[in-house]
PDB file of C-alpha atoms and ligand atoms in Angstrom:
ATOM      1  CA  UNK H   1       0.000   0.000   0.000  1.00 41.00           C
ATOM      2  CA  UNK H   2       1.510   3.296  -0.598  1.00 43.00           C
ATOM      3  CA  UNK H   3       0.178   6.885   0.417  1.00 50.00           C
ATOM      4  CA  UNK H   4       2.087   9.214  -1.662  1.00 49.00           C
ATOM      5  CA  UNK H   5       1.094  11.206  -4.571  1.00 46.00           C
ATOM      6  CA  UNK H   6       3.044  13.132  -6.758  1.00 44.00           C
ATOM      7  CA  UNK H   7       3.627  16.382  -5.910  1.00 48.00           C
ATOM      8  CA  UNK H   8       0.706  18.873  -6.996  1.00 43.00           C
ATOM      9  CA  UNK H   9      -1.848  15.840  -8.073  1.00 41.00           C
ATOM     10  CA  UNK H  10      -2.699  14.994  -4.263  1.00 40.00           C
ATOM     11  CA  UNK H  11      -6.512  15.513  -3.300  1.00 42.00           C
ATOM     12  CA  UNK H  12      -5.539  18.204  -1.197  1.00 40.00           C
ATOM     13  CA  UNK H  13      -3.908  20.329  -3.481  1.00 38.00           C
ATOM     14  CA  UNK H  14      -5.577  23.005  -5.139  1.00 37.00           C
ATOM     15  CA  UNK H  15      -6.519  20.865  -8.528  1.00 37.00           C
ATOM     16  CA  UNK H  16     -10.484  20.490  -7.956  1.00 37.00           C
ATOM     17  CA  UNK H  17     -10.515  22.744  -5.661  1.00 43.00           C
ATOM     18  CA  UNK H  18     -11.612  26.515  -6.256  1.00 57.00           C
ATOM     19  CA  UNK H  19      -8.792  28.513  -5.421  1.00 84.00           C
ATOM     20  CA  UNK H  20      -5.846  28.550  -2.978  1.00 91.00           C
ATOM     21  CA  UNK H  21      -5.219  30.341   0.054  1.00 94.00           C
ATOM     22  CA  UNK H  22      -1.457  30.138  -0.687  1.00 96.00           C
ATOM     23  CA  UNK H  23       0.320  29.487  -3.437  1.00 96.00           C
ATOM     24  CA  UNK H  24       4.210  29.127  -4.173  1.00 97.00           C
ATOM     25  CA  UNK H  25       5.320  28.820  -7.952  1.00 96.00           C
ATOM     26  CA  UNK H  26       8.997  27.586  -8.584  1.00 96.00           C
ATOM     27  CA  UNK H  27      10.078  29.108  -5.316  1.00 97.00           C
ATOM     28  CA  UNK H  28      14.161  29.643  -5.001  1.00 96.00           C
ATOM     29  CA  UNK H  29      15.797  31.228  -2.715  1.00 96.00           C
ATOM     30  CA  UNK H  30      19.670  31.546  -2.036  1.00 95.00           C
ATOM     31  CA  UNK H  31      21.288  33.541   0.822  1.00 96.00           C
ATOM     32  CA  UNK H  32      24.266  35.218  -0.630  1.00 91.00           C
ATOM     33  CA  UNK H  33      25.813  35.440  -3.841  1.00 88.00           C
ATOM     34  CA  UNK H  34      28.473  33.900  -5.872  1.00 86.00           C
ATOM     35  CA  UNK H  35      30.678  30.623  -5.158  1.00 87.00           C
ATOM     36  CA  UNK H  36      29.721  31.008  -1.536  1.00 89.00           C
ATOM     37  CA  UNK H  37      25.947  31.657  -2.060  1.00 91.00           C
ATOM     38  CA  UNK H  38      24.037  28.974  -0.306  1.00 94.00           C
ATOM     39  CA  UNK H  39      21.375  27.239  -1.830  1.00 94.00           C
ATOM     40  CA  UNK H  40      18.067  27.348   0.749  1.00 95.00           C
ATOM     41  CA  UNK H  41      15.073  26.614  -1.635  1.00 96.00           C
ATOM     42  CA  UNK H  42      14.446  25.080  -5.081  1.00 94.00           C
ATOM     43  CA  UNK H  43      11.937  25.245  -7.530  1.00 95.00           C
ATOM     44  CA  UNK H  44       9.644  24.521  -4.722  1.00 96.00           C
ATOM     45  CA  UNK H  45       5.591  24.851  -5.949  1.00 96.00           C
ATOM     46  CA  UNK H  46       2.668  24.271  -3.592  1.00 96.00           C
ATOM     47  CA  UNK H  47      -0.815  25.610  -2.922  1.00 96.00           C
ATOM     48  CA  UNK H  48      -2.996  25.634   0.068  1.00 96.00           C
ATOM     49  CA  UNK H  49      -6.048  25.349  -0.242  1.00 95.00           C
ATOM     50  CA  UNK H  50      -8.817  27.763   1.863  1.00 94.00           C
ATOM     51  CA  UNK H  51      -9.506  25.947   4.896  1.00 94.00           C
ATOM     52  CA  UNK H  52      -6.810  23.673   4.479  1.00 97.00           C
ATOM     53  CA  UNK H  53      -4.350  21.731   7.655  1.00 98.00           C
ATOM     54  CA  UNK H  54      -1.348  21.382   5.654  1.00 98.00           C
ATOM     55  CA  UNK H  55       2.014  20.000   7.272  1.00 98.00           C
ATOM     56  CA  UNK H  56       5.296  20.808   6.183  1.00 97.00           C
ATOM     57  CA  UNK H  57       8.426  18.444   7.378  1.00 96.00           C
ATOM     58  CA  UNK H  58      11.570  18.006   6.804  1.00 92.00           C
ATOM     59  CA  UNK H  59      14.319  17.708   8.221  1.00 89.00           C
ATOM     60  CA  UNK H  60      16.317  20.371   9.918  1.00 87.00           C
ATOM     61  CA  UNK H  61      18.251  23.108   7.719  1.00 90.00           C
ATOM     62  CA  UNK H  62      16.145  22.143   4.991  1.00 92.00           C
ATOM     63  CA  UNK H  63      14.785  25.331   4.255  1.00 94.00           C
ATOM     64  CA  UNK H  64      11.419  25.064   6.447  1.00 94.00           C
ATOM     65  CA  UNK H  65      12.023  28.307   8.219  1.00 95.00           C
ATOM     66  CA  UNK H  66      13.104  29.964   4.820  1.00 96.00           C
ATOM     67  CA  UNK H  67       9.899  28.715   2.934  1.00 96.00           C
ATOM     68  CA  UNK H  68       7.525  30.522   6.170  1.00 96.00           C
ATOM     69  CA  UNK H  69       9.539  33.605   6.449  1.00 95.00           C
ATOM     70  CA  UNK H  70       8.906  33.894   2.479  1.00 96.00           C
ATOM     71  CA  UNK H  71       5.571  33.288   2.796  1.00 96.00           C
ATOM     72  CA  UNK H  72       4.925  35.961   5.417  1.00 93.00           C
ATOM     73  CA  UNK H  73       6.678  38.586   3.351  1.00 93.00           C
ATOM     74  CA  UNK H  74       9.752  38.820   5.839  1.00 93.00           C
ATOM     75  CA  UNK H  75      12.315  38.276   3.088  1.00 95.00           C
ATOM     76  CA  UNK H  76      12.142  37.776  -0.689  1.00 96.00           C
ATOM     77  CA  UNK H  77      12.863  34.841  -3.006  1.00 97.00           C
ATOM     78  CA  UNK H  78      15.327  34.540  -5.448  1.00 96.00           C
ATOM     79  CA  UNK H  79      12.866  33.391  -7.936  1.00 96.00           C
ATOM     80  CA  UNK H  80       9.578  32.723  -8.436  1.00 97.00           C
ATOM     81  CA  UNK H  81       6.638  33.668  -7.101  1.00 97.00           C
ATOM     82  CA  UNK H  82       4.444  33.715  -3.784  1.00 96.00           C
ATOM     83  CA  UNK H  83       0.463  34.767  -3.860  1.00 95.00           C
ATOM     84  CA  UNK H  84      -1.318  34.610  -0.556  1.00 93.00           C
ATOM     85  CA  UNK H  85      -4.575  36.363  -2.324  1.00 86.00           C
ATOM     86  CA  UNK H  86      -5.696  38.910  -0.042  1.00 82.00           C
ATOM     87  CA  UNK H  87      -5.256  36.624   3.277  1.00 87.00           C
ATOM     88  CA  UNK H  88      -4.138  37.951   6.348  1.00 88.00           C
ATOM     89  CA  UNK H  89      -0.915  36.461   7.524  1.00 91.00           C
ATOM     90  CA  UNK H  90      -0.151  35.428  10.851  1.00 91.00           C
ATOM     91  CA  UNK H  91       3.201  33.659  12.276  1.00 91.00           C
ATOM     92  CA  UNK H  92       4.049  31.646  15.307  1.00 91.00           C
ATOM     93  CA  UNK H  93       7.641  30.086  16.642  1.00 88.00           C
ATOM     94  CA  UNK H  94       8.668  28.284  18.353  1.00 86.00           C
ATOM     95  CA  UNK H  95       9.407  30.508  21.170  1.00 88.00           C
ATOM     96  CA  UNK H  96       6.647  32.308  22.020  1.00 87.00           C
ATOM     97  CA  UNK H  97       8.320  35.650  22.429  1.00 89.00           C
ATOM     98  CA  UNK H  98       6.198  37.649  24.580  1.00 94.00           C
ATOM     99  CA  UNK H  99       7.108  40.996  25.838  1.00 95.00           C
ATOM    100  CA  UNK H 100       7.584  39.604  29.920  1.00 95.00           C
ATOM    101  CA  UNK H 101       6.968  43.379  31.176  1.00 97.00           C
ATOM    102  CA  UNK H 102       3.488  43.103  30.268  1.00 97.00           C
ATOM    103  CA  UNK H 103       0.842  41.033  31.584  1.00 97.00           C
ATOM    104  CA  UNK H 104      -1.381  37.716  29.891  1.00 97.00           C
ATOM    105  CA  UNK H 105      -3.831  40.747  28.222  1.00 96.00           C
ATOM    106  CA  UNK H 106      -0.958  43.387  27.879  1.00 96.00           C
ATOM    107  CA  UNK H 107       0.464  40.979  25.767  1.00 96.00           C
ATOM    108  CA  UNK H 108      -2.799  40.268  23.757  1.00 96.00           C
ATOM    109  CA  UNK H 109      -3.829  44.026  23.844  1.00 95.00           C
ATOM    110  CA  UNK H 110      -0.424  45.416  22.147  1.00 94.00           C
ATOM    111  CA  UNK H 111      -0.925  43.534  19.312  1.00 92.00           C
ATOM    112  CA  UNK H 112      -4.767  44.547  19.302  1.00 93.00           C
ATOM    113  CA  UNK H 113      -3.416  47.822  19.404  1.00 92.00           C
ATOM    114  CA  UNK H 114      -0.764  47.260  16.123  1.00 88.00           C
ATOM    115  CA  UNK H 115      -4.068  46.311  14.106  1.00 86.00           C
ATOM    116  CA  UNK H 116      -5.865  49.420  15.058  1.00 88.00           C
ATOM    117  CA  UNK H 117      -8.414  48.158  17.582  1.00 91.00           C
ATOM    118  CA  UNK H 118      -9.492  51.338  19.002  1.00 92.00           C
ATOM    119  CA  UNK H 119      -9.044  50.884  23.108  1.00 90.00           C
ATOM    120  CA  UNK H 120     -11.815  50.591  24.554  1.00 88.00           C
ATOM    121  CA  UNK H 121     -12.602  47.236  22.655  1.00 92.00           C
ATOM    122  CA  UNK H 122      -9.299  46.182  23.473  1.00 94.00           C
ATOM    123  CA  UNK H 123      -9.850  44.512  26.645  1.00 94.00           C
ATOM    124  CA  UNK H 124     -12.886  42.616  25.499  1.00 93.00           C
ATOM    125  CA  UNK H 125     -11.234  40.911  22.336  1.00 92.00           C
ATOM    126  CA  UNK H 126      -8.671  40.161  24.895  1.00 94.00           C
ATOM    127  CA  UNK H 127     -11.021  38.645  26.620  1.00 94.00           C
ATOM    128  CA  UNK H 128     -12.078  36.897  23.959  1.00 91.00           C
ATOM    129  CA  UNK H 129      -9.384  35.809  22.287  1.00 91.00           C
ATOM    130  CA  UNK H 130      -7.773  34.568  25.526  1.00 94.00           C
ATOM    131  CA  UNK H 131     -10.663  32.665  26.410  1.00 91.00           C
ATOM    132  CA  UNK H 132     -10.838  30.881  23.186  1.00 87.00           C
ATOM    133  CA  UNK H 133      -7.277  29.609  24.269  1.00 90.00           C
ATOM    134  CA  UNK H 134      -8.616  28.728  28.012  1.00 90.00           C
ATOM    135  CA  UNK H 135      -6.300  30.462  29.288  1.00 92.00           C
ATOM    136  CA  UNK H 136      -9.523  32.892  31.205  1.00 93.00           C
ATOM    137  CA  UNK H 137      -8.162  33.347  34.497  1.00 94.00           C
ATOM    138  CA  UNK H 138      -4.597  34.349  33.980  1.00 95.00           C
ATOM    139  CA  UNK H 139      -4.977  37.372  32.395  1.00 95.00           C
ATOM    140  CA  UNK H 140      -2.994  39.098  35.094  1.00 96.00           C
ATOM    141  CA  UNK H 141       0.154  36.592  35.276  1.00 97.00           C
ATOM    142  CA  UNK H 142       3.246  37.993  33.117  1.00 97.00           C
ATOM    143  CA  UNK H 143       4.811  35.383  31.045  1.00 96.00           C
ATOM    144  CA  UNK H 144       7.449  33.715  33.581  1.00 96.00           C
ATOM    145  CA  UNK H 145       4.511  33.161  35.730  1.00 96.00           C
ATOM    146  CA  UNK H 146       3.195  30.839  33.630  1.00 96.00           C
ATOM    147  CA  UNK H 147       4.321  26.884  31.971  1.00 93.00           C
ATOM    148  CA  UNK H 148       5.756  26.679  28.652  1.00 93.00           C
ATOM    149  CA  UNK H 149       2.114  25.346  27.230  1.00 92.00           C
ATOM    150  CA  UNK H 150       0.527  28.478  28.750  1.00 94.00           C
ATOM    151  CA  UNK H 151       2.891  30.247  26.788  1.00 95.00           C
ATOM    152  CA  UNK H 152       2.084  29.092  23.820  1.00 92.00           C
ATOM    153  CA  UNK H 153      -1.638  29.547  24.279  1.00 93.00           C
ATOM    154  CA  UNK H 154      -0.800  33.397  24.425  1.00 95.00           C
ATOM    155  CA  UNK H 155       1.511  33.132  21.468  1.00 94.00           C
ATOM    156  CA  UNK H 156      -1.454  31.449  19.538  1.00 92.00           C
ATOM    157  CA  UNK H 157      -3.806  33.797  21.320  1.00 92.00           C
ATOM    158  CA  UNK H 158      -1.499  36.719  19.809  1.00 93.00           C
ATOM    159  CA  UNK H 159      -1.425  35.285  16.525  1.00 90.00           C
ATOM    160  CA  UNK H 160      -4.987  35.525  16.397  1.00 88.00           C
ATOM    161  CA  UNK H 161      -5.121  39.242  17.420  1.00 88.00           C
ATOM    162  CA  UNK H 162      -2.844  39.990  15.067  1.00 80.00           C
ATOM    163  CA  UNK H 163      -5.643  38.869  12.274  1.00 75.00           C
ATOM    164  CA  UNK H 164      -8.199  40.927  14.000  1.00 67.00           C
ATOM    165  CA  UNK H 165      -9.781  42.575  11.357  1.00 62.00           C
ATOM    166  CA  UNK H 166     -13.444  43.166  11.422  1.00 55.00           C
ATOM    167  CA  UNK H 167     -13.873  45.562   8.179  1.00 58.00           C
ATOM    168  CA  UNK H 168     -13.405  42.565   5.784  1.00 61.00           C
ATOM    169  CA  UNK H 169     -14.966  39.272   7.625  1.00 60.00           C
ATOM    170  CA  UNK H 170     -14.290  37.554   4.320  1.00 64.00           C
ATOM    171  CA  UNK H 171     -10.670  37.744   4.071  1.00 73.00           C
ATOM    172  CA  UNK H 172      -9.437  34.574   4.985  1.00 86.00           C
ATOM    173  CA  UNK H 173      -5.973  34.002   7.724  1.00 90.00           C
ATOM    174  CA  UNK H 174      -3.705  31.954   6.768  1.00 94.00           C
ATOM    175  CA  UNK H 175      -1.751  30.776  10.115  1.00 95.00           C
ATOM    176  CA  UNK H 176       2.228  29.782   9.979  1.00 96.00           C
ATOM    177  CA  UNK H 177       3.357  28.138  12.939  1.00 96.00           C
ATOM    178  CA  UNK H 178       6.883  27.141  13.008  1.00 95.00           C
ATOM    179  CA  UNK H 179       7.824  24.203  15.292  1.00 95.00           C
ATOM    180  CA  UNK H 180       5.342  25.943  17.427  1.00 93.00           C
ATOM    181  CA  UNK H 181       5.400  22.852  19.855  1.00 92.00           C
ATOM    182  CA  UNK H 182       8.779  21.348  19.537  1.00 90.00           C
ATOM    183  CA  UNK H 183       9.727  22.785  22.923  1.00 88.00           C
ATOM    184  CA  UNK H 184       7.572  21.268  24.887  1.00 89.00           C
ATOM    185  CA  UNK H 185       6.464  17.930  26.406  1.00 90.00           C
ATOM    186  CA  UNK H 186       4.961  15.389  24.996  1.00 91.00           C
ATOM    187  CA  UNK H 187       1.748  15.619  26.795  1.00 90.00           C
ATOM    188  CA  UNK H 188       1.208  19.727  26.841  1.00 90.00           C
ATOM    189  CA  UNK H 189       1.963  18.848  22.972  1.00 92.00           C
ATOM    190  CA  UNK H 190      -0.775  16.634  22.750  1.00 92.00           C
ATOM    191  CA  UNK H 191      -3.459  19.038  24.238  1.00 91.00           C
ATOM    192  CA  UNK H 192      -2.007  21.947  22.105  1.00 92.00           C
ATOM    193  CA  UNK H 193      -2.746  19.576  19.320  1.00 94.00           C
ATOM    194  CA  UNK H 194      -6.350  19.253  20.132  1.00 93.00           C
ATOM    195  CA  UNK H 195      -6.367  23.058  20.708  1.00 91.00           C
ATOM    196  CA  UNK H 196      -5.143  23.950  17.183  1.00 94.00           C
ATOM    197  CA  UNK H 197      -7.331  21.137  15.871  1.00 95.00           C
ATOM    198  CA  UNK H 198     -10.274  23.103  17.442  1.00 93.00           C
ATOM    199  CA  UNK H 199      -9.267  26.450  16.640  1.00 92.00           C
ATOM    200  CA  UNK H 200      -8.363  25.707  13.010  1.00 94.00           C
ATOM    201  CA  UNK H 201     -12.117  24.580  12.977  1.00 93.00           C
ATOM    202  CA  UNK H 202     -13.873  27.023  14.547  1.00 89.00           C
ATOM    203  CA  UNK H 203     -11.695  30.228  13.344  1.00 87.00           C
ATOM    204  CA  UNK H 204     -11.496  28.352   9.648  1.00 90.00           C
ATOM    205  CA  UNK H 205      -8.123  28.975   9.524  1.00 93.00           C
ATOM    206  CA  UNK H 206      -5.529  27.816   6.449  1.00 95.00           C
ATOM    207  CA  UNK H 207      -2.853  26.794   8.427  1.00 97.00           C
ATOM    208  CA  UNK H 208       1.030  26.033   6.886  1.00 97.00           C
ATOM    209  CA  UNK H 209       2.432  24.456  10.098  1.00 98.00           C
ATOM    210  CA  UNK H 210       6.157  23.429   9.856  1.00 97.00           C
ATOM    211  CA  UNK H 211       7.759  20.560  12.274  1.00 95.00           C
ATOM    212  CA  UNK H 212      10.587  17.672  11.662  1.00 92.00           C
ATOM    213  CA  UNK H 213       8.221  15.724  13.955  1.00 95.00           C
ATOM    214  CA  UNK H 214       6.675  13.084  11.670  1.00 96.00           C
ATOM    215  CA  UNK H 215       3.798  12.278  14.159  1.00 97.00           C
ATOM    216  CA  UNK H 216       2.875  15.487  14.922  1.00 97.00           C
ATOM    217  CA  UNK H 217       2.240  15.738  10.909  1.00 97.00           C
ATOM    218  CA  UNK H 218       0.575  13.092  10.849  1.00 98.00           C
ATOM    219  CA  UNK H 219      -1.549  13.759  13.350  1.00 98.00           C
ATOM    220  CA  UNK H 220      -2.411  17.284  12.629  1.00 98.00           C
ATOM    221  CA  UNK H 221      -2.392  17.434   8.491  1.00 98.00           C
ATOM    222  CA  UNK H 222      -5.026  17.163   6.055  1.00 98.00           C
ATOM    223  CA  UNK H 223      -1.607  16.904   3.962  1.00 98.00           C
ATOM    224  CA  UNK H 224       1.873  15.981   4.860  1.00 98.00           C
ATOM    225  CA  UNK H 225       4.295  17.917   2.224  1.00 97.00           C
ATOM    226  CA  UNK H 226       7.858  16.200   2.497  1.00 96.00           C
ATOM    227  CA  UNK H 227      10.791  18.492   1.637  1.00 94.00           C
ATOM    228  CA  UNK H 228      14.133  17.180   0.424  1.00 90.00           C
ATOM    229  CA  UNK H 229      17.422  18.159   2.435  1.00 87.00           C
ATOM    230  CA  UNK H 230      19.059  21.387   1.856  1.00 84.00           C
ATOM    231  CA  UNK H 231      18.373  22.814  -0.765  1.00 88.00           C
ATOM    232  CA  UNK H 232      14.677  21.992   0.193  1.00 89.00           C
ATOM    233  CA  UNK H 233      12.292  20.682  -2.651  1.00 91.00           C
ATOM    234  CA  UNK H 234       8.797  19.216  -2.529  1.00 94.00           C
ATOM    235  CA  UNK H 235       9.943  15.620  -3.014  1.00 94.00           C
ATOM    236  CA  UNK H 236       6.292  13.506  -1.671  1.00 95.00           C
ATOM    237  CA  UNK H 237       2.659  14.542  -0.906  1.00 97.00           C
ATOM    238  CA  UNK H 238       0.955  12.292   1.743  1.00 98.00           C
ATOM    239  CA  UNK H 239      -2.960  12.840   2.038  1.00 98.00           C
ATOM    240  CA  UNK H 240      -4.106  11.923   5.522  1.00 97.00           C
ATOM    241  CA  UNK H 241      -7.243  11.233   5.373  1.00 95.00           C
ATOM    242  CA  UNK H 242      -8.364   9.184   8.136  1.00 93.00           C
ATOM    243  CA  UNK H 243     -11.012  10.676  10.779  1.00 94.00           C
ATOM    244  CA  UNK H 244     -10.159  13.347  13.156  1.00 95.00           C
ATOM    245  CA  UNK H 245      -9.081  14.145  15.840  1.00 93.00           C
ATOM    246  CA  UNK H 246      -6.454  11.580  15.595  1.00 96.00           C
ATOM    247  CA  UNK H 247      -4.645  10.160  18.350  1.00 95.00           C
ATOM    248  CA  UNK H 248      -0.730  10.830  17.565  1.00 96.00           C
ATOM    249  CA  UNK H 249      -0.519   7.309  19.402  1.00 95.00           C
ATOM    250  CA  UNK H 250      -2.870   5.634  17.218  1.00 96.00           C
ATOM    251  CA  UNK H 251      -2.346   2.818  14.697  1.00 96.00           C
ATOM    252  CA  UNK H 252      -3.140   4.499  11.580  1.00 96.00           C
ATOM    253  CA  UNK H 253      -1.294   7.416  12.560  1.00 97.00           C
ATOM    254  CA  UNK H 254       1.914   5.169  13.496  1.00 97.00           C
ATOM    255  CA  UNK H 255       1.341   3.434  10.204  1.00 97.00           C
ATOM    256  CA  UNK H 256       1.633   6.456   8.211  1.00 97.00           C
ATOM    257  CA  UNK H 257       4.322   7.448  10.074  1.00 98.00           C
ATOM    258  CA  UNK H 258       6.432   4.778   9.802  1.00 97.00           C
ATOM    259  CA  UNK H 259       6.216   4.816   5.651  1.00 97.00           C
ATOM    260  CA  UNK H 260       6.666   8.776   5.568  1.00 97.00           C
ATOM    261  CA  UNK H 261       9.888   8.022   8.024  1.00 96.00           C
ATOM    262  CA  UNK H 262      11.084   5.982   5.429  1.00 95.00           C
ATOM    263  CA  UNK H 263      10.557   8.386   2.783  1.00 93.00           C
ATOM    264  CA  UNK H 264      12.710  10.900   5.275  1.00 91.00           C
ATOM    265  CA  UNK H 265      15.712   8.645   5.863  1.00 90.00           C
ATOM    266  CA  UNK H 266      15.896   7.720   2.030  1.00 88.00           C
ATOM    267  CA  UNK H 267      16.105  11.777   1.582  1.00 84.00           C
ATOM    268  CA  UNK H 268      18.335  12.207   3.983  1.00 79.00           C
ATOM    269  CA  UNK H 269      20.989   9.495   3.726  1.00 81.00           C
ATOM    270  CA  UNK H 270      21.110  10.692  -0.521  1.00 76.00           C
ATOM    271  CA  UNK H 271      21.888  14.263   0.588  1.00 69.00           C
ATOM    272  CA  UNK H 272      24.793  12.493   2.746  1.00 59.00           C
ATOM    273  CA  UNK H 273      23.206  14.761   6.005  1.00 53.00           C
TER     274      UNK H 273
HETATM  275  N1  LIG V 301      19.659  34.636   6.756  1.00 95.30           N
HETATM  276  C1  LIG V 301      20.389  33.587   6.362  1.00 95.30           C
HETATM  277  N2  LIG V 301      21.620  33.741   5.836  1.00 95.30           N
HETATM  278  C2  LIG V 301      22.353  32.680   5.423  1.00 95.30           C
HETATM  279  N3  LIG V 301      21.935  31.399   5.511  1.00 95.30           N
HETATM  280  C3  LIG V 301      20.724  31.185   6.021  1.00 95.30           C
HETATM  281  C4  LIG V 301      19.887  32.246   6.483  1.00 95.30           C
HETATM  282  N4  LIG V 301      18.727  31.706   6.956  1.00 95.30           N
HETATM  283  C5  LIG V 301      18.851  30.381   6.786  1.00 95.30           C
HETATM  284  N5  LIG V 301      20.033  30.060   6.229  1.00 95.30           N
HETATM  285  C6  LIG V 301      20.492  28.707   5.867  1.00 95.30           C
HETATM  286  O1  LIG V 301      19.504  28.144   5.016  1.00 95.30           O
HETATM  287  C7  LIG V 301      19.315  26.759   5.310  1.00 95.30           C
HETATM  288  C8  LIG V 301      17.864  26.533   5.677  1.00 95.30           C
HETATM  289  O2  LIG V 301      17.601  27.125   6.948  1.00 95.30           O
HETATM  290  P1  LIG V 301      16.192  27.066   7.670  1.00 95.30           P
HETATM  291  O3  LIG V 301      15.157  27.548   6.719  1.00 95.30           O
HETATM  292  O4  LIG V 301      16.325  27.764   8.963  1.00 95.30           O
HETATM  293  O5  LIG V 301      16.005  25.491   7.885  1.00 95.30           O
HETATM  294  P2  LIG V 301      14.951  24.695   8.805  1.00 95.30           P
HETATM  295  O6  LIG V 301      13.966  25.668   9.325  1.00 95.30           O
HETATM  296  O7  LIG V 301      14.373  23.666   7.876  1.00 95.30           O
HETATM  297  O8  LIG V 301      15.745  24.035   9.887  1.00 95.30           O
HETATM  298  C9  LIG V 301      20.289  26.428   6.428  1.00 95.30           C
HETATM  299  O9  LIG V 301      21.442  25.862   5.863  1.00 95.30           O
HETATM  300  C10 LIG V 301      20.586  27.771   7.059  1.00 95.30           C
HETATM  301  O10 LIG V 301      21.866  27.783   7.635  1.00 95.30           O
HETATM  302 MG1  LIG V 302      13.437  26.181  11.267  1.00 95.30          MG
END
C-alpha cells in the first residue's frame, strides 16, 4: 500500500478545488551570492487550499524556516513567485516571544493595538481571544509566571489578534506556525494539538504548520508535504485522510508514520546529512 502522490496531483492540493489560500510557484531562494551563495530553496511549488491543515516536514536546515519567512513577506525569493490572495498572515515560533513586562492581556492588547483596535474594545477581544485559548483566568500573570504550554496559548492567542480585522470578515488568515510545539512535552503537545485542531475549525483557519516531527504531521495534516534536504524541494505529498481528531498514538497514525519516516531517511541518507 503506498500513500504518496506526486507532488501537486494529491486531493488536497488546489486541482479540484476553487482557489488557494497560498500558493508558491517555482520558489528559489539563495542567501548570498556567488561561489559562496548557499542554496536554501528550489523550484519549490505548492498551494494551500482555503480551509486547508497542511504539514510541512523536513528535516532540519532544509529550508522550512526559509519557505515561512517567504511566505509571510519577511524576506524575498530569489525566484519565483508567492500569492497569498488577499489573506491575512499570521506567524508563530517556536518561542513564544512575549514581551515579559506586560501582563497575559498586555500581551494580547499590544498587538490589538498594532491592528488598530481602538481601546476601549481592546480589553474585550482580549477577553475573547484569551478565552478561546482557556487560558480565562490568567490574564494578570506575566509570562514567567506561567508553563511553557501556557505560553504558547498566548503566542497562539497573539497570533490571532494579530488577524483581528473586522472591516473585511471575508478575508481569509492563513496561520504559519513554526515548530510551534517542539519545545515542549509530549503531553502539553498533545493538548495543544487538540487546541489547534479546534481552533483551526472554529476560526477556519488555512494553516502552513512546519515541524521535523513526523507524528505530529501526521496527526495534525489534512496533507503531509515532504521536503528534500538542503536545498529543500517538494519531493512527496501524503494525504491523511483518516477521521479526526487523531490520536498521535494511534495505529493508523503510526502506520503512516512509519512509511513517511522511510521516505525521510531515504532523503536524507542521498543528501549524505
Ligand atoms: N539569513 C540567512 N543567511 C544565510 N543562511 C541562512 C539564512 N537563513 C537560513 N540560512 C540557511 O539556510 C538553510 C535553511 O535554513 P532554515 O530555513 O532555517 O532550515 P529549517 O527551518 O528547515 O531548519 C540552512 O542551511 C541555514 O543555515
Ligand atoms: Mg526552522
Amino acid at each position: 500500500m503506498t500513500h504518496a502522490t506526486k507532488p501537486g496531483t494529491g486531493p488536497g492540493t488546489a486541482s479540484g478545488r476553487t482557489g488557494h489560500a497560498v500558493r508558491l510557484g517555482g520558489v528559489s531562494k539563495a542567501f548570498g551570492s556567488g561561489p559562496t551563495a548557499l542554496l536554501a530553496l528550489d523550484n519549490v511549488s505548492l498551494d494551500v487550499a482555503p480551509g486547508e491543515f497542511v504539514c510541512l516536514l523536513g528535516a532540519s536546515g532544509c529550508g522550512k524556516s526559509t519557505l515561512l519567512n517567504l511566505v509571510a513577506d519577511l524576506d524575498k525569493p530569489s525566484a519565483g513567485t508567492i500569492d497569498v490572495g488577499g489573506a491575512r498572515v499570521a506567524l508563530m515560533f517556536q518561542e513564544p516571544a512575549l514581551f515579559p513586562w506586560l501582563t497575559v492581556t498586555g500581551n494580547i492588547e499590544l498587538a490589538l493595538r498594532m491592528r488598530g483596535v481602538p481601546r476601549q474594545e481592546r480589553r474585550r477581544r482580549a477577553g475573547e481571544l484569551l478565552a478561546s485559548v482557556h487560558l480565562s483566568g490568567f490574564e494578570k500573570r506575566r509570562p514567567h509566571q506561567l508553563s511553557g504550554g501556557m505560553r504558547q496559548r498566548v503566542a497562539l492567542a497573539r497570533a490571532l489578534a494579530l488577524t483581528v480585522d473586522d472591516a473585511d470578515a471575508s478575508r481569509g488568515t492563513v496561520l504559519l506556525m513554526d515548530e510551534p510545539f517542539g519545545a515542549l512535552d509530549a503531553m502539553t503537545r498533545d493538548l495543544l494539538h487538540d487546541e489547534i485542531e479546534r481552533i483551526w475549525r472554529e476560526r477556519n483557519l488555512t494553516v502552513l504548520f512546519v515541524t521535523h516531527n513526523v507524528r505530529e504531521a501526521v496527526r495534525l495534516g489534512d496533507r503531509v508535504v515532504l521536503l528534500s534536504s538542503r536545498p529543500g524541494q517538494v519531493v512527496e505529498e501524503f494525504p491523511v485522510t483518516f477521521q479526526r481528531p487523531r490520536r498521535i498514538d494511534s495505529p493508523q497514525v503510526a502506520t503512516l508514520s512509519a512509511a513517511i519516516t522511510d521516505r525521510l531517511r531515504e532523503e536524507v541518507s542521498r543528501h549524505g546529512n
